CSV table of C-alpha atoms in Angstrom, one decimal:
chain,number,residue,atom,x,y,z
A,19,UNK,CA,19.4,2.6,-33.7
A,20,UNK,CA,18.9,4.5,-36.9
A,21,UNK,CA,17.8,2.8,-40.0
A,22,UNK,CA,19.6,3.1,-43.5
A,23,UNK,CA,18.1,6.0,-45.0
A,24,UNK,CA,16.9,5.5,-49.4
A,25,UNK,CA,19.4,7.8,-51.6
A,26,UNK,CA,16.9,10.3,-52.0
A,27,UNK,CA,15.8,10.6,-48.0
A,28,UNK,CA,19.5,11.5,-47.9
A,29,UNK,CA,19.5,14.1,-50.6
A,30,UNK,CA,16.6,15.5,-48.6
A,31,UNK,CA,18.3,15.3,-44.8
A,32,UNK,CA,21.9,17.0,-46.9
A,33,UNK,CA,19.6,19.3,-47.7
A,34,UNK,CA,17.5,20.1,-44.3
A,35,UNK,CA,20.7,20.5,-43.0
A,36,UNK,CA,21.8,22.9,-45.3
A,37,UNK,CA,19.5,24.8,-45.5
A,38,UNK,CA,19.4,25.4,-41.2
A,39,UNK,CA,23.2,26.0,-41.9
A,40,UNK,CA,22.4,29.4,-44.6
A,41,UNK,CA,18.7,30.8,-42.6
A,42,UNK,CA,19.1,29.7,-39.1
A,43,UNK,CA,16.0,27.7,-39.2
A,44,UNK,CA,14.6,25.0,-40.9
A,45,UNK,CA,13.3,24.6,-44.5
A,46,UNK,CA,9.0,24.4,-45.2
A,47,UNK,CA,7.1,21.2,-46.4
A,48,UNK,CA,6.8,24.0,-49.6
A,49,UNK,CA,10.3,24.9,-49.2
A,50,UNK,CA,11.6,21.2,-49.2
A,51,UNK,CA,8.7,20.5,-52.0
A,52,UNK,CA,10.5,23.2,-54.4
A,53,UNK,CA,13.6,22.0,-54.1
A,54,UNK,CA,13.3,18.6,-55.0
A,55,UNK,CA,10.5,19.5,-57.9
A,56,UNK,CA,7.8,17.6,-55.9
A,57,UNK,CA,4.5,18.6,-54.4
A,58,UNK,CA,4.3,19.2,-50.9
A,59,UNK,CA,2.5,15.5,-50.3
A,60,UNK,CA,5.7,13.7,-51.3
A,61,UNK,CA,7.7,16.2,-49.1
A,62,UNK,CA,5.6,15.8,-46.3
A,63,UNK,CA,6.1,11.9,-46.6
A,64,UNK,CA,10.3,12.1,-46.5
A,65,UNK,CA,9.5,14.2,-43.2
A,66,UNK,CA,8.1,11.2,-41.8
A,67,UNK,CA,10.2,8.8,-42.8
A,68,UNK,CA,13.1,10.9,-41.7
A,69,UNK,CA,11.0,11.1,-38.3
A,70,UNK,CA,10.2,7.5,-38.4
A,71,UNK,CA,13.6,5.8,-39.6
A,72,UNK,CA,15.4,8.2,-35.7
A,73,UNK,CA,17.0,11.0,-38.3
A,74,UNK,CA,14.5,13.8,-37.3
A,75,UNK,CA,12.1,14.8,-35.0
A,76,UNK,CA,9.3,17.1,-35.5
A,77,UNK,CA,6.1,18.9,-33.9
A,78,UNK,CA,3.0,20.8,-35.4
A,79,UNK,CA,4.0,24.1,-35.8
A,80,UNK,CA,6.0,25.6,-38.7
A,81,UNK,CA,9.6,25.0,-39.6
A,82,UNK,CA,9.9,22.8,-36.7
A,83,UNK,CA,12.4,20.5,-37.8
A,84,UNK,CA,14.8,19.7,-35.9
A,85,UNK,CA,17.6,17.0,-36.7
A,86,UNK,CA,18.9,14.2,-34.4
A,87,UNK,CA,22.4,13.6,-34.4
A,88,UNK,CA,23.5,11.2,-31.2
A,89,UNK,CA,27.4,12.5,-31.3
A,90,UNK,CA,28.8,15.2,-32.0
A,91,UNK,CA,31.8,13.7,-34.0
A,92,UNK,CA,32.4,10.1,-35.3
A,93,UNK,CA,36.1,8.7,-34.6
A,94,UNK,CA,37.7,7.3,-38.2
A,95,UNK,CA,40.7,5.5,-38.4
A,96,UNK,CA,43.2,6.2,-41.1
A,97,UNK,CA,43.2,4.7,-43.7
A,98,UNK,CA,45.7,5.2,-45.9
A,99,UNK,CA,48.4,8.2,-46.2
A,100,UNK,CA,49.6,10.8,-49.2
A,101,UNK,CA,52.8,11.0,-50.2
A,102,UNK,CA,53.7,13.3,-53.2
A,103,UNK,CA,49.8,13.5,-54.2
A,104,UNK,CA,50.3,8.7,-53.9
A,105,UNK,CA,48.1,7.4,-51.5
A,106,UNK,CA,50.0,4.5,-49.4
A,107,UNK,CA,47.4,2.0,-48.0
A,108,UNK,CA,47.5,-0.6,-45.2
A,109,UNK,CA,50.4,1.8,-43.2
A,110,UNK,CA,52.3,0.9,-40.3
A,111,UNK,CA,50.3,2.4,-38.0
A,112,UNK,CA,46.9,1.3,-39.0
A,113,UNK,CA,44.9,1.3,-35.5
A,114,UNK,CA,45.7,5.2,-35.6
A,115,UNK,CA,41.9,7.3,-35.4
A,116,UNK,CA,41.2,10.9,-35.6
A,117,UNK,CA,37.6,12.3,-34.4
A,118,UNK,CA,36.3,14.3,-37.0
A,119,UNK,CA,33.1,16.5,-36.6
A,120,UNK,CA,29.7,15.3,-38.1
A,121,UNK,CA,29.6,18.7,-40.2
A,122,UNK,CA,32.2,17.6,-42.0
A,123,UNK,CA,31.6,14.1,-41.7
A,124,UNK,CA,27.2,14.5,-41.8
A,125,UNK,CA,26.0,10.3,-40.6
A,126,UNK,CA,24.3,9.4,-43.5
A,127,UNK,CA,27.4,8.8,-45.4
A,128,UNK,CA,30.7,6.6,-45.8
A,129,UNK,CA,33.9,8.3,-44.8
A,130,UNK,CA,37.9,7.6,-44.6
A,131,UNK,CA,40.4,9.4,-43.9
A,132,UNK,CA,44.2,9.9,-45.2
A,133,UNK,CA,46.5,11.9,-43.7
A,134,UNK,CA,49.1,14.1,-45.6
A,135,UNK,CA,52.9,12.8,-45.1
A,136,UNK,CA,54.1,15.8,-47.3
A,137,UNK,CA,54.6,19.4,-48.0
A,138,UNK,CA,53.8,18.8,-51.2
A,139,UNK,CA,50.3,19.7,-51.5
A,140,UNK,CA,50.8,23.4,-50.2
A,141,UNK,CA,49.4,25.2,-53.1
A,142,UNK,CA,46.0,24.0,-51.7
A,143,UNK,CA,46.6,24.9,-47.6
A,144,UNK,CA,47.4,21.3,-47.0
A,145,UNK,CA,50.9,20.6,-45.0
A,146,UNK,CA,52.2,17.3,-43.4
A,147,UNK,CA,50.3,15.7,-41.1
A,148,UNK,CA,46.8,17.1,-41.6
A,149,UNK,CA,44.1,14.8,-42.2
A,150,UNK,CA,41.9,14.7,-45.1
A,151,UNK,CA,38.5,14.1,-44.4
A,152,UNK,CA,37.1,12.0,-47.6
A,153,UNK,CA,33.5,11.6,-48.3
A,154,UNK,CA,33.0,7.9,-50.5
A,155,UNK,CA,31.6,9.0,-53.5
A,156,UNK,CA,31.6,8.1,-57.5
A,157,UNK,CA,31.1,11.0,-59.2
A,158,UNK,CA,32.8,14.5,-58.2
A,159,UNK,CA,32.3,18.1,-59.5
A,160,UNK,CA,34.7,20.8,-61.9
A,161,UNK,CA,37.2,21.4,-59.6
A,162,UNK,CA,37.2,19.0,-56.6
A,163,UNK,CA,39.8,17.1,-55.0
A,164,UNK,CA,39.5,13.9,-55.0
A,165,UNK,CA,40.8,10.0,-55.0
A,166,UNK,CA,41.4,8.4,-58.3
A,167,UNK,CA,41.6,4.5,-59.3
A,168,UNK,CA,43.9,4.6,-62.7
A,169,UNK,CA,43.3,1.2,-64.4
A,170,UNK,CA,42.7,-1.1,-60.6
A,171,UNK,CA,45.7,-0.1,-59.4
A,172,UNK,CA,47.0,2.9,-58.1
A,173,UNK,CA,45.7,5.9,-56.1
A,174,UNK,CA,46.3,9.2,-56.5
A,175,UNK,CA,45.3,12.6,-54.9
A,176,UNK,CA,44.2,15.1,-57.7
A,177,UNK,CA,41.9,18.2,-58.7
A,178,UNK,CA,39.8,16.1,-61.2
A,179,UNK,CA,38.1,18.1,-64.2
A,180,UNK,CA,35.6,16.5,-66.6
A,181,UNK,CA,36.0,18.0,-70.4
A,182,UNK,CA,34.9,16.5,-73.8
A,183,UNK,CA,34.5,13.0,-72.3
A,184,UNK,CA,36.8,12.4,-70.9
A,185,UNK,CA,38.7,13.3,-67.2
A,186,UNK,CA,41.7,15.6,-66.7
A,187,UNK,CA,43.5,15.0,-63.4
A,188,UNK,CA,45.5,18.0,-62.4
A,189,UNK,CA,48.4,17.0,-59.8
A,190,UNK,CA,48.3,19.4,-56.4
A,191,UNK,CA,51.8,19.0,-56.8
A,192,UNK,CA,53.4,21.9,-59.1
A,193,UNK,CA,55.9,19.9,-60.0
A,194,UNK,CA,53.7,16.8,-61.5
A,195,UNK,CA,52.4,17.4,-65.1
A,196,UNK,CA,48.1,16.6,-65.2
A,197,UNK,CA,46.3,13.6,-67.2
A,198,UNK,CA,43.6,13.5,-69.8
A,199,UNK,CA,41.9,10.1,-69.7
A,200,UNK,CA,38.9,8.3,-70.7
A,201,UNK,CA,36.3,8.3,-67.9
A,202,UNK,CA,36.7,5.0,-67.9
A,203,UNK,CA,40.0,3.9,-67.3
A,204,UNK,CA,39.2,6.7,-64.3
A,205,UNK,CA,37.4,5.4,-60.8
A,206,UNK,CA,36.7,8.1,-58.5
A,207,UNK,CA,36.7,6.9,-54.8
A,208,UNK,CA,36.0,9.5,-53.0
A,209,UNK,CA,35.8,13.4,-52.6
A,210,UNK,CA,37.6,15.9,-50.0
A,211,UNK,CA,35.7,17.2,-47.3
A,212,UNK,CA,37.0,17.9,-45.2
A,213,UNK,CA,40.9,19.0,-43.8
A,214,UNK,CA,42.0,18.9,-40.4
A,215,UNK,CA,45.5,20.1,-38.5
A,216,UNK,CA,46.3,19.3,-35.0
A,217,UNK,CA,48.2,21.8,-33.3
A,218,UNK,CA,51.7,20.6,-31.6
A,219,UNK,CA,51.5,17.1,-32.3
């Protein structure tokens, strides 16, 4: 069983995977060192740690890093539903699951799934019955779609923008108004990283 990674090791593993996806071959140790502004020796230590923990394999050849995946998909439970941009938890069919490809849900992070239950998010090409895959994280970039928690009570799906130290929450539903709140009044719970649509349901 693979051991838990440090935050930096997660970042290095994600960099390796993204590099392979972009270039079609793995990065060199110098590529990793340059990306993280560390010495080649420091990059090698991270690579060795990833190998020892079972996340990659490598040989003595140049650019010979391979990422190990034990399965092609992971099965995630449905954590809730989205209606008019609001997240409803503890849905009746709590045993429902969906298979999520590993290129959408990398094993080094935690994820949860929400199911769209209306057509209010069509502007983002999200329709009734779609499964939204969210990565658990507490920060986002401008324009990311995320689940946010307001005042420890209300969960909603919004586009998030940062403006003058405040968070602007833009509704995906065009009939709703944006909200601008102090950052300490909003908690980011997860970022949308993919949408799965199953036809013929």
